[in-house]
Coordinates of C-alpha atoms and ligand atoms in Angstrom, one line a residue:
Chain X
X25 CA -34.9 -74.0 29.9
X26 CA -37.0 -71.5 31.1
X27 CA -35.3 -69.5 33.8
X28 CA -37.4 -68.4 36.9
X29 CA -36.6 -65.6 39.8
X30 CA -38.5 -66.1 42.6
X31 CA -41.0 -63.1 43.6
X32 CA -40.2 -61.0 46.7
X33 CA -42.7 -62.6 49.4
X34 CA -44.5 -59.9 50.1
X35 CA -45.7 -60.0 46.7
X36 CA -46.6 -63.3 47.0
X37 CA -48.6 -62.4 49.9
X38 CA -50.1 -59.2 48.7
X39 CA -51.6 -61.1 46.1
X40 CA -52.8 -64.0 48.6
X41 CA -54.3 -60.6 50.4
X42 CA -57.1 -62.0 53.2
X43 CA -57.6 -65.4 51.3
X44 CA -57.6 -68.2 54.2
X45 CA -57.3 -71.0 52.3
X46 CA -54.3 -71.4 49.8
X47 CA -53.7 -74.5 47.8
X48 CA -49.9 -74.2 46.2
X49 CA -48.8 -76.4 42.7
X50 CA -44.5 -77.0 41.8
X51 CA -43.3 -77.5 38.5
X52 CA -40.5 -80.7 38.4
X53 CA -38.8 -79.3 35.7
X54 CA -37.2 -75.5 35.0
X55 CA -38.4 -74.2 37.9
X56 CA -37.0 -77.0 40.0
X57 CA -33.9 -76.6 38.2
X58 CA -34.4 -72.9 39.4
X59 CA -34.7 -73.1 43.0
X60 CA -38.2 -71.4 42.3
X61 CA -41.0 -74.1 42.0
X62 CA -39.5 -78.1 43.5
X63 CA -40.1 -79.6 46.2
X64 CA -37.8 -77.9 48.5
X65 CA -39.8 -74.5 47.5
X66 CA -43.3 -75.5 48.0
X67 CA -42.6 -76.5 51.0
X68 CA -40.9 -73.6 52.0
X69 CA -44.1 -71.3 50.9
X70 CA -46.0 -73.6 52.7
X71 CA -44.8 -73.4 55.9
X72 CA -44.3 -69.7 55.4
X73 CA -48.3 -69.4 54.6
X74 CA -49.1 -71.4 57.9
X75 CA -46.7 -69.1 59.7
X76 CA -49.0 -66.1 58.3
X77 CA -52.1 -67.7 59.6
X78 CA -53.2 -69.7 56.5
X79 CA -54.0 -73.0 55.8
X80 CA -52.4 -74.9 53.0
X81 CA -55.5 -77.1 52.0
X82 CA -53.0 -79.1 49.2
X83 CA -49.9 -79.2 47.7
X84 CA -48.6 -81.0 44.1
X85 CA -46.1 -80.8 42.2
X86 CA -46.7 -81.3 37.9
X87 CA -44.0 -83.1 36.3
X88 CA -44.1 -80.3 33.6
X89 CA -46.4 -77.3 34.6
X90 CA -46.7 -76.6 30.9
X91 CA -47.8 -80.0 29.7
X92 CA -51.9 -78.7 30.0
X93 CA -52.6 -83.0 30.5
X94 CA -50.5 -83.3 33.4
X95 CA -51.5 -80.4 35.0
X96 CA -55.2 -81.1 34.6
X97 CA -54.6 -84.2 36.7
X98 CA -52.5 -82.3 39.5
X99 CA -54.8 -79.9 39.5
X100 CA -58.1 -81.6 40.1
X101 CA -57.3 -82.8 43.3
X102 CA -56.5 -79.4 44.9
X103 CA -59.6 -77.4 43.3
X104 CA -61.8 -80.0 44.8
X105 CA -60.2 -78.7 47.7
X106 CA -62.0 -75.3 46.9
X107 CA -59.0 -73.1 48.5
X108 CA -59.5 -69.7 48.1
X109 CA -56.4 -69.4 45.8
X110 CA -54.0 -71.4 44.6
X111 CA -50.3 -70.3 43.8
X112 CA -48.5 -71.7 41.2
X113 CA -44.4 -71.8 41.6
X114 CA -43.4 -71.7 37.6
X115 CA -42.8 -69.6 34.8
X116 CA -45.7 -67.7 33.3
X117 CA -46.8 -70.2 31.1
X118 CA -47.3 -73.1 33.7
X119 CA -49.4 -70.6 36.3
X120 CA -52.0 -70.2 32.6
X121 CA -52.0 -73.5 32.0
X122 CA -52.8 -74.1 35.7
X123 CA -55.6 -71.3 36.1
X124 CA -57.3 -72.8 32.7
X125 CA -57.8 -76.0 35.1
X126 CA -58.7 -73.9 38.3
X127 CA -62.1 -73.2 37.8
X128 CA -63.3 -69.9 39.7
X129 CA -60.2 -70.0 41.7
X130 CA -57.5 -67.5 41.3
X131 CA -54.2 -68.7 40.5
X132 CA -51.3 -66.2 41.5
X133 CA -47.6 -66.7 40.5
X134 CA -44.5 -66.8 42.7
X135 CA -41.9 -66.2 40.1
X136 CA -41.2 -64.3 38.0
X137 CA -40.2 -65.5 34.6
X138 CA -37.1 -64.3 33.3
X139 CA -35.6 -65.9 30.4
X140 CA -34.8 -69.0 27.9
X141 CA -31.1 -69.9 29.0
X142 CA -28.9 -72.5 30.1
X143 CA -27.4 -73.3 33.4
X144 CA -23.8 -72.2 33.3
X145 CA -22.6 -73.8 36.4
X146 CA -24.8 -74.9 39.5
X147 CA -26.8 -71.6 41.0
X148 CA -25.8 -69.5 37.8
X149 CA -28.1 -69.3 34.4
X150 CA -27.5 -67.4 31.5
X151 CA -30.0 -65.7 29.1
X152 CA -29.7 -67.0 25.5
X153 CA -32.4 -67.2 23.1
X154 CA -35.3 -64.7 22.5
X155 CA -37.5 -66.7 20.6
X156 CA -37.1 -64.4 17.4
X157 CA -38.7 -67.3 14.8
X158 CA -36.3 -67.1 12.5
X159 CA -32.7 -68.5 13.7
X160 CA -30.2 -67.1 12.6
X161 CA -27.5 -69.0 14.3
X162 CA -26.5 -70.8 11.5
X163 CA -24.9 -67.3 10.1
X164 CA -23.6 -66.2 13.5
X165 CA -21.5 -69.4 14.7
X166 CA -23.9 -70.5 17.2
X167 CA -23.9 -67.1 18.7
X168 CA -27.5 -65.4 19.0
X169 CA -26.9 -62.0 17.9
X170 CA -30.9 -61.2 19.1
X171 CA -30.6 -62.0 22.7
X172 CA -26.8 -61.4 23.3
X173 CA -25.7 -58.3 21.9
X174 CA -28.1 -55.6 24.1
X175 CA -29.3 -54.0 20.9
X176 CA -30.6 -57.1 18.7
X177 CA -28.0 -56.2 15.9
X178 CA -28.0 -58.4 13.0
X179 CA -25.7 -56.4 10.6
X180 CA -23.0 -56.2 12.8
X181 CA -22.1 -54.3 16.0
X182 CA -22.5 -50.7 16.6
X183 CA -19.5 -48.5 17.3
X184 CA -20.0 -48.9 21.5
X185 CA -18.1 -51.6 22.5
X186 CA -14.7 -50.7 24.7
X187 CA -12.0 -53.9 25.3
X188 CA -14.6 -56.0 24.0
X189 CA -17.2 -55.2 26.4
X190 CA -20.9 -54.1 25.3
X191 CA -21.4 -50.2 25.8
X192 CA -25.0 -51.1 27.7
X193 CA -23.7 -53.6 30.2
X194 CA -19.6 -53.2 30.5
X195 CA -19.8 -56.6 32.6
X196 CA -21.1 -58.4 29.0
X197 CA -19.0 -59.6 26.0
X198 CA -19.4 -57.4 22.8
X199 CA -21.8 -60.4 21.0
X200 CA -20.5 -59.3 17.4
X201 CA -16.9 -59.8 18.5
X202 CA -17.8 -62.9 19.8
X203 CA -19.2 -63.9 16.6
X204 CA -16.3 -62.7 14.9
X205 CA -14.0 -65.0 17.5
X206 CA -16.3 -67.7 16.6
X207 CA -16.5 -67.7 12.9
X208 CA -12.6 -67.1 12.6
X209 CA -11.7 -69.7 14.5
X210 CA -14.6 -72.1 12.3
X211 CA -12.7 -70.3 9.5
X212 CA -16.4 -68.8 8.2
X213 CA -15.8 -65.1 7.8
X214 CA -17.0 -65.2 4.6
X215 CA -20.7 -65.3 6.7
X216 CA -20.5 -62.1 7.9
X217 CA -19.6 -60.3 4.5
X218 CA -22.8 -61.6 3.0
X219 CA -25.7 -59.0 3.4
X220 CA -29.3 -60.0 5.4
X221 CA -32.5 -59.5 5.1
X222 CA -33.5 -57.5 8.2
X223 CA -35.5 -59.1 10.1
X224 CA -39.1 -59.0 9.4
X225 CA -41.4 -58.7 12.8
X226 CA -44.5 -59.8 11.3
X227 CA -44.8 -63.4 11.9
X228 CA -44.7 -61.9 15.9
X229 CA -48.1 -61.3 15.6
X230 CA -49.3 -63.2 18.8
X231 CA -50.3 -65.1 20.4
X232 CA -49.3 -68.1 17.6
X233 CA -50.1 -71.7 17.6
X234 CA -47.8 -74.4 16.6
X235 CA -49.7 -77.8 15.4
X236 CA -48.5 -81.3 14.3
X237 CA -52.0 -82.1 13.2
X238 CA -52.1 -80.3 10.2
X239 CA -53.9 -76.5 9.1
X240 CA -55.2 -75.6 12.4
Chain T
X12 CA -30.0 -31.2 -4.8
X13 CA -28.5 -31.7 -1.4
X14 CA -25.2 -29.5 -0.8
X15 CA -23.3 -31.7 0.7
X16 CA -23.7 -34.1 -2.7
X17 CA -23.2 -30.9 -4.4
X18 CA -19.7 -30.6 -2.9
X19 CA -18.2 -34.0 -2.1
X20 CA -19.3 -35.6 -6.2
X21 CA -17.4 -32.5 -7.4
X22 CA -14.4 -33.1 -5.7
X23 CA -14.8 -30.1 -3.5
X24 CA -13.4 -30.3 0.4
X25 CA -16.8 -31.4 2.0
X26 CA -17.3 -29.6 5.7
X27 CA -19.7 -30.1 8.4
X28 CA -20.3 -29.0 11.8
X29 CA -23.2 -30.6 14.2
X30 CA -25.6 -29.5 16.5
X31 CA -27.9 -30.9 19.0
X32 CA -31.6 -29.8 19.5
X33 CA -32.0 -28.5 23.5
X34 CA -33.6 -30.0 25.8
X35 CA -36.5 -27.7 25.7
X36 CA -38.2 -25.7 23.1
X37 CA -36.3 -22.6 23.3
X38 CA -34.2 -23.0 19.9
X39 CA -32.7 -19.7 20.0
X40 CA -29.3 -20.5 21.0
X41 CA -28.6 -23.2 18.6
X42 CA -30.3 -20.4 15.7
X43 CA -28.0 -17.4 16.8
X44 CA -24.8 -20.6 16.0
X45 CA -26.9 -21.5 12.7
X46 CA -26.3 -17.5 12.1
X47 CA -22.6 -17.9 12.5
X48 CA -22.2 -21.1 10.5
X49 CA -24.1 -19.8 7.4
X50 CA -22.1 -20.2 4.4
X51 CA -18.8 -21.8 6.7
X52 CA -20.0 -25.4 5.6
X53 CA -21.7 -27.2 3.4
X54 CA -24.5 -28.8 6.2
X55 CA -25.2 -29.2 9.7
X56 CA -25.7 -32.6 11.1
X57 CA -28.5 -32.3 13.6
X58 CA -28.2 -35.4 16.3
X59 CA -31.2 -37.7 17.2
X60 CA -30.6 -37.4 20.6
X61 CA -27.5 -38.5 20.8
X62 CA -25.7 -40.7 23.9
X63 CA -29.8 -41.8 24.2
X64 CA -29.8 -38.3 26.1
X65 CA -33.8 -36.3 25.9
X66 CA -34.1 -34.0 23.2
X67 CA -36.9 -32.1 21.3
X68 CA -36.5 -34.0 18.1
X69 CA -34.2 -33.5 15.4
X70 CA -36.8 -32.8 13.1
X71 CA -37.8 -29.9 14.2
X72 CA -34.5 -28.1 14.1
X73 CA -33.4 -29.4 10.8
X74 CA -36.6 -27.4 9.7
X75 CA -36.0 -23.9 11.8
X76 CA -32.2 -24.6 10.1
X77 CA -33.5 -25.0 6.7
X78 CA -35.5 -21.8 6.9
X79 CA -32.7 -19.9 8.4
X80 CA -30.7 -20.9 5.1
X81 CA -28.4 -23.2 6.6
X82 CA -28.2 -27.3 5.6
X83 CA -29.5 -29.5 7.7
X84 CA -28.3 -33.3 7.8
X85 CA -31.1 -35.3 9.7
X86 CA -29.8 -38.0 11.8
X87 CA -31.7 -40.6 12.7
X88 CA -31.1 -43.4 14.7
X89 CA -32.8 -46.9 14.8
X90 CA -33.1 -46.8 18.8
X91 CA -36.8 -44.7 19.2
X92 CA -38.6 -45.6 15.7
X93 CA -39.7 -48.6 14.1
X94 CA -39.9 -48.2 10.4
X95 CA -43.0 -46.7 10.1
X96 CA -41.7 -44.4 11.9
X97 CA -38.7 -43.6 10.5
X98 CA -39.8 -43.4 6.9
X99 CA -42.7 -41.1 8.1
X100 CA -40.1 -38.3 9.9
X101 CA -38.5 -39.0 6.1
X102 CA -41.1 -38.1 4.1
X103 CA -42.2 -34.8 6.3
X104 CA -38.5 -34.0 6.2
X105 CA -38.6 -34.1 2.1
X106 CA -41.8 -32.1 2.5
X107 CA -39.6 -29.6 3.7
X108 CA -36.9 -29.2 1.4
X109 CA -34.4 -31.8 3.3
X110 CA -32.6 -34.1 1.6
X111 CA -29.6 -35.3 3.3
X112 CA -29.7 -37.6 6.0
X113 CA -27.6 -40.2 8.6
X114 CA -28.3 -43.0 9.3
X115 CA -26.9 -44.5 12.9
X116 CA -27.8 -47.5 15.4
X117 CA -28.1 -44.8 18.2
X118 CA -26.7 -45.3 21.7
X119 CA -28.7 -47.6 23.9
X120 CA -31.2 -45.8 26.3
X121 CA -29.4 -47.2 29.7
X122 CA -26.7 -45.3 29.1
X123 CA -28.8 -42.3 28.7
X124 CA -31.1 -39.9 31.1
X125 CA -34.7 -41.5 30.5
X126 CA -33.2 -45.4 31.0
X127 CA -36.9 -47.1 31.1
X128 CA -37.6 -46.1 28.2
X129 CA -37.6 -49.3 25.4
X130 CA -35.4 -49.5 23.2
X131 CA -36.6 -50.4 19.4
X132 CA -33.9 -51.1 17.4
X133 CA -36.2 -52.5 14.3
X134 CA -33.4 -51.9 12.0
X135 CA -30.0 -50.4 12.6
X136 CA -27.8 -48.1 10.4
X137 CA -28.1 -50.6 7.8
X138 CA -31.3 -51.3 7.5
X139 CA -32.4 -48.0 8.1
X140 CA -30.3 -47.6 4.5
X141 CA -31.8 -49.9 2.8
X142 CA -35.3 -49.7 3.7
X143 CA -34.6 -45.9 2.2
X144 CA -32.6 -47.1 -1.1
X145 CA -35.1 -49.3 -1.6
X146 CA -37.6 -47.0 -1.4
X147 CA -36.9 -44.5 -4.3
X148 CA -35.9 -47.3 -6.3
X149 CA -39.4 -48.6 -5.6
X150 CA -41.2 -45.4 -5.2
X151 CA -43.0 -47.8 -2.6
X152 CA -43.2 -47.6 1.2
X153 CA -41.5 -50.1 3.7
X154 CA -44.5 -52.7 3.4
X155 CA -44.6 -52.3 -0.5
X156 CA -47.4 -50.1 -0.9
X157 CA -46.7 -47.0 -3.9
X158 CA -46.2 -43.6 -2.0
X159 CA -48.1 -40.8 -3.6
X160 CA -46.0 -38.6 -5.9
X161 CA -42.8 -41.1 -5.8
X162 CA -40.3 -41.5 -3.3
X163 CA -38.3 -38.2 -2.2
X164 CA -34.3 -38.9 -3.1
X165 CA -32.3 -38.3 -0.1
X166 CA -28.5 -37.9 -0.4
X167 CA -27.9 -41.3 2.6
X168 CA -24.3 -40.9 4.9
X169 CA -23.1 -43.3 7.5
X170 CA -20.9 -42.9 10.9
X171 CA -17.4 -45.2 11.2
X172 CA -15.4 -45.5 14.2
X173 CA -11.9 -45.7 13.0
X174 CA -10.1 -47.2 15.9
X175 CA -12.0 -50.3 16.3
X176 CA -10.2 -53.7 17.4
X177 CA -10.8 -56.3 15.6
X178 CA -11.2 -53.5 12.7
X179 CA -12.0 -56.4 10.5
X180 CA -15.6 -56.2 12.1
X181 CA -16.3 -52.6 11.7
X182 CA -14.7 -52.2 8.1
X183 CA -17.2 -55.2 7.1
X184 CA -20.6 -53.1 8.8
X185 CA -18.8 -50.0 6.9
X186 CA -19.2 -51.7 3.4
X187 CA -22.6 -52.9 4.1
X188 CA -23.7 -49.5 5.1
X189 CA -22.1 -48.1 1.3
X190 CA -23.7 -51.2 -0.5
X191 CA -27.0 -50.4 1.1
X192 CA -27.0 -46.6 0.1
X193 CA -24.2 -44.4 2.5
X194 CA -22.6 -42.0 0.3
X195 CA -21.0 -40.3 2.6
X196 CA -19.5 -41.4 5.8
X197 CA -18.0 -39.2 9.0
X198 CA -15.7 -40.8 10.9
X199 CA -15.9 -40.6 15.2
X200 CA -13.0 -37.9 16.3
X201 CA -9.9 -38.5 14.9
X202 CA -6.7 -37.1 17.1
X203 CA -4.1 -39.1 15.7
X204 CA -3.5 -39.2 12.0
X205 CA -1.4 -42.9 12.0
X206 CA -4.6 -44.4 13.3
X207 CA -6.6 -42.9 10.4
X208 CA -4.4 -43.3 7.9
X209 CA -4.3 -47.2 8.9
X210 CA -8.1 -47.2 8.8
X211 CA -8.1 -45.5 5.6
X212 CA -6.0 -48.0 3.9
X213 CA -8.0 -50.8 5.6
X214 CA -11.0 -49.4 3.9
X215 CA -9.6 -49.3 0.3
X216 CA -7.9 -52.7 0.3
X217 CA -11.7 -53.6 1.3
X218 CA -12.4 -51.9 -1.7
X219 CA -15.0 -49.8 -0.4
X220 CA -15.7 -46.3 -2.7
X221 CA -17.0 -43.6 -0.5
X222 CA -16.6 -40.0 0.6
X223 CA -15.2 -40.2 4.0
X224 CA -15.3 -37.2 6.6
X225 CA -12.4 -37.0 9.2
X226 CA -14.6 -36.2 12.3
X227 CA -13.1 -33.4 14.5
X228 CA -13.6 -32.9 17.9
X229 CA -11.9 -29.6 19.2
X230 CA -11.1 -30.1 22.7
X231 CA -11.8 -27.8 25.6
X232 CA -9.4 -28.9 28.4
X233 CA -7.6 -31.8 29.8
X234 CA -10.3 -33.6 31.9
X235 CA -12.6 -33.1 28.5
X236 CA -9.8 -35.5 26.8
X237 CA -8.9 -37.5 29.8
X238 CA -12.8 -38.0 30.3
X239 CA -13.5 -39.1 26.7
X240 CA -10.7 -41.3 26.7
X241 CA -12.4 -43.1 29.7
X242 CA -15.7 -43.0 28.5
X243 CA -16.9 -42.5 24.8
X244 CA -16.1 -45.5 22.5
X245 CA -13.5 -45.1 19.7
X246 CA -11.9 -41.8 21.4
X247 CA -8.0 -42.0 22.5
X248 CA -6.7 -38.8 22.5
X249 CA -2.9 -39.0 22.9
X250 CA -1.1 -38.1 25.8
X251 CA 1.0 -35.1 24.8
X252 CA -2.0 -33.4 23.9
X253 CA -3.3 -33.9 27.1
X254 CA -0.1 -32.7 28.3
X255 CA -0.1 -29.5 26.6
X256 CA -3.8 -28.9 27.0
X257 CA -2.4 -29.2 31.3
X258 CA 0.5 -27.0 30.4
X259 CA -2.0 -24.4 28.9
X260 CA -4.2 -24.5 32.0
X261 CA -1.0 -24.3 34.3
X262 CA 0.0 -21.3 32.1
X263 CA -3.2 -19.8 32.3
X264 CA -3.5 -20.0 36.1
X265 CA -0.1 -18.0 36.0
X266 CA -0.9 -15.2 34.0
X267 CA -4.6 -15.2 34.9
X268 CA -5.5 -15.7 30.9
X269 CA -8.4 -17.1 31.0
X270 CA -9.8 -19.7 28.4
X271 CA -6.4 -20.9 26.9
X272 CA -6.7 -24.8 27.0
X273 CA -10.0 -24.1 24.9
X274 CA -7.7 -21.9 22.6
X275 CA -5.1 -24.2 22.3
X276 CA -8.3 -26.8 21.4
X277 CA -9.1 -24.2 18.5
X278 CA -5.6 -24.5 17.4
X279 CA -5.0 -27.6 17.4
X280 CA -8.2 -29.2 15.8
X281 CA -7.1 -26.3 13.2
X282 CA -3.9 -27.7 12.6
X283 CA -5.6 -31.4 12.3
X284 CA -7.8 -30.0 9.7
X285 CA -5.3 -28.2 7.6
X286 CA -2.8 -31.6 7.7
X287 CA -5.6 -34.0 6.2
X288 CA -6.4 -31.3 3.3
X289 CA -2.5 -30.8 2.6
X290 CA -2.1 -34.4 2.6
X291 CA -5.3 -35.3 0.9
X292 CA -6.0 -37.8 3.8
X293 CA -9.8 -38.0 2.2
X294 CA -12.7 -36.1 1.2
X295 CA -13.2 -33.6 4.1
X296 CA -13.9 -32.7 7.7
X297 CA -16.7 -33.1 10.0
X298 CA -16.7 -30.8 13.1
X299 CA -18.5 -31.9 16.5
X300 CA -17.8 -28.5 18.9
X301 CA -20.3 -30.3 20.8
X302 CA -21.9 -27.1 22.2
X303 CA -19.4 -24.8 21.4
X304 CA -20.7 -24.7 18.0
X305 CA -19.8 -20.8 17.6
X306 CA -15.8 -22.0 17.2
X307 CA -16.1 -23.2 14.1
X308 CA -16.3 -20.6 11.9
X309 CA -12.7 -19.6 14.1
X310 CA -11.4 -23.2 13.4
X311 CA -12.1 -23.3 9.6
X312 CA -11.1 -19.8 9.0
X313 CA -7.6 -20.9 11.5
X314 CA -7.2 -24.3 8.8
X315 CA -7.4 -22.2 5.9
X316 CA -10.6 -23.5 4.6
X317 CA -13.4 -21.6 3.1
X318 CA -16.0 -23.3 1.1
Ligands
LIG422 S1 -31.6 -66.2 16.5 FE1 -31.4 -66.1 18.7 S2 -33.4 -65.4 19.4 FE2 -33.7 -66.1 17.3 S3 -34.3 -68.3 17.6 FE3 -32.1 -68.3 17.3 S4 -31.2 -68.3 19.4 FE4 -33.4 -67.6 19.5
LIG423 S1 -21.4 -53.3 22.1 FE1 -21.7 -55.2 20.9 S2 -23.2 -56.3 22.1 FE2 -23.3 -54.2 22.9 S3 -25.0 -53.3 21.7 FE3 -23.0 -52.9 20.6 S4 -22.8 -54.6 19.1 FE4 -24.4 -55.2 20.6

């Protein structure tokens, strides 16, 4: 999932500035999972808006804040409402979608938007893919040499590492040792003796567009 | 033809000291130690700003070195060029008679002194090989388009850290750096000779053919050791010549000698160097004085070796 950090408040409110009015959309999925964008959160902002004086003309919270239908239909509602902003409490991609609805209001984000990870254990999320368009997990036993060793090696790992720990964060796991651990123990060695082709950087031309519906 | 190729394909004892461009533009001190190392070894590395530390760039010294009649090895590391970039500082490097180079990873810039700055990383030691093998066989550039006049020839060497755990891992990075174009490799300092030796027979039963360089780090005092032990990746200096560096600092503070651990550094990264020629350990020696640059002419002369 997308993992989510919460934005100190006053940033919040710096960007809410001398608006009055203040309409504020959740996201049910990562960032609830997050702590940064349920229920429990917007209500939280709320309350802490009226506190500063504002009034909260609507609240809603999208199923998926980066499902552009969904949102559309949350979002009607509360830009009827004409606030003078609205605040949207998910990643980056769900406060785009939700300004594309907003009309001439300004949408502001609460979060900030951190990584693509997993939740480890309740409260603690780990980063773990970059989004690199080519996996290469397949050769690295399920290990992602891009986001998990600190220099994006994929030839192997650089001198640095001290008891196993990465030379750029000693609180991290050297990856490429991990990914020796791993392909011993799947008996796969042979994996790492074979040379790569580096990896090319040129299908990171964005902003790309994935379709189902044939040559877009 | 590059110097160092010159020496290490003819069977001679390679040697190579290193230097490190100042933080500043005032180049004088690192020329007066290019005086002093003139005709001593066959090349100077000159570091890419090394432990991701600010420098003026390596370029620029390998050039004043060059002129001044010394060798200059460019290092460069993936960590502050993409591949443009890289091949570009190549080709103006060729453009100036250079033709030795090293390829590295390069330490990451949070350990460093400018830590916001982004790391690149495009390709590491091995794909900064490649992309150059590949380019004089191709005479083309790194997006396939034909360079003008060919594709200079550059004589390619990578960096190994011997005492690596699982070893396994670094052995396998070593071959791919040799199949990808290293000629040459210097090792991180080496301080005991049962670790290199065990390293060195890892690397043949690999079956990996290269000239290897012992790298030598002269030490200065006991905290110097103690602190590299702590800190810098690869390093474990034994105890009893931490002990003896103490001793010499003790003795020092007796007699009111001054400067005898850093003697007793001289003498002992002498006696390091003389050991692995007697015994043929491998192909030669590379010196990192780190900063005290002007003891190496004393060490080589101290080992016996003149090139
Ligand atoms: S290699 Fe790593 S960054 Fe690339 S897609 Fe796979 S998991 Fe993501
Ligand atoms: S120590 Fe390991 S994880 Fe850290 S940068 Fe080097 S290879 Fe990557």
């Amino acid at each position: 999932m997308i993992i989510t950090q919460k934005k100190p408040i006053e940033e919040v409110m710096a960007m809410v500035g001398d608006a009055k009015t203040v309409a504020i959309l959740g996201c049910g999925s990562c960032a609830t999972a997050c702590q940064t964008g349920g229920e429990a959160q917007v209500g939280e902002l709320k309350a802490t808006l009226e506190a500063a004086g504002k009034t909260v003309v609507g609240t809603a919270v999208a199923d998926y804040c980066c499902m552009a239908l969904g949102v559309k239909g949350k979002m009607r509602p509360m830009v009827a409402a004409n606030p003078d902003c609205i605040i949207c409490m998910s990643c980056g991609d769900g406060v785009q979608c939700a300004a594309k609805n907003a009309g001439a209001i300004p949408v502001y984000p609460s979060n900030n938007t951190m990584f693509l990870g997993e939740a480890v254990r309740f409260g603690v999320w780990e980063e773990a893919c970059h989004f690199c368009g080519e996996c290469v997990l397949g050769q690295t036993g399920a290990i992602c040499p891009i986001s998990q060793c600190a220099k994006s090696l994929v030839n192997g790992p650089c001198g640095g590492q001290k008891n196993g720990k990465c030379e750029v964060n000693p609180e991290n796991d050297c990856a490429w040792i991990k990914i020796y651990e791993r392909l011993s123990a799947t008996n796969q060695l042979d994996k790492l003796t074979k040379t790569r082709e580096d990896k090319g950087y040129e299908s990171v031309a964005y902003p790309r567009t994935i379709t189902l519906r044939g040559k877009k | 033809m590059s110097i160092l190729k010159d020496a290490l394909e003819s069977g001679k004892f390679g040697v190579t000291a290193e230097m490190a461009p100042p933080k500043g533009y005032d180049f004088s001190e690192q020329m007066e130690a290019a005086e002093l190392l003139a005709g001593k070894v066959h090349a100077v590395n000159v570091t890419d700003m090394q432990s991701a530390s600010l420098k003026a760039s390596g370029l620029g010294l390998c050039i004043k070195l060059k002129q001044a009649g010394v060798e200059p090895i460019i290092q460069i590391t993936g960590r502050d060029r993409n591949r443009m970039a890289i091949m570009g500082d190549i080709l103006s490097a060729a453009s100036f008679g250079i033709d030795t180079m090293l390829a590295l990873t390069g330490d990451h810039p949070v350990v460093g002194d400018c830590k916001e700055s982004k790391p690149v990383y495009d390709l590491d030691s091995v794909g900064i090989l490649k992309m150059l093998s590949k380019m004089e066989e191709t005479n083309c550039d790194c997006g396939g388009n034909e360079i003008a006049g060919g594709a200079p020839k550059f004589y390619k060497g990578a960096a190994v850290t011997p005492l690596y755990e699982p070893l396994f891992l670094q052995v396998n990075k070593l071959r791919q750096k040799v199949e990808n174009g290293a000629m040459y490799v210097q090792t991180q300092g080496i301080f005991d000779l049962d670790t290199f030796k065990r390293f060195l027979e890892f690397v043949d039963k690999a079956g990996i053919k290269t000239h290897i360089m012992a790298g030598i780090i002269p030490l200065k005092s006991a905290g110097m050791a103690k602190y590299m032990n702590d800190n810098v990746p690869g390093i474990a200096v034994p105890q009893d010549m931490i002990d003896r560096l103490a001793a010499a600092a003790e003795e020092g503070k007796a007699t009111g000698v001054k400067g005898l651990p850093g003697k007793l550094g001289i003498e002992m990264a002498a006696e390091m160097i003389a050991k692995i020629k007697d015994e043929k350990l491998c192909d030669g020696v590379h010196i990192m004085a780190i900063g005290a640059e002007k003891n190496v002419p004393v060490i080589l002369d101290k080992a016996g070796i003149a090139i």
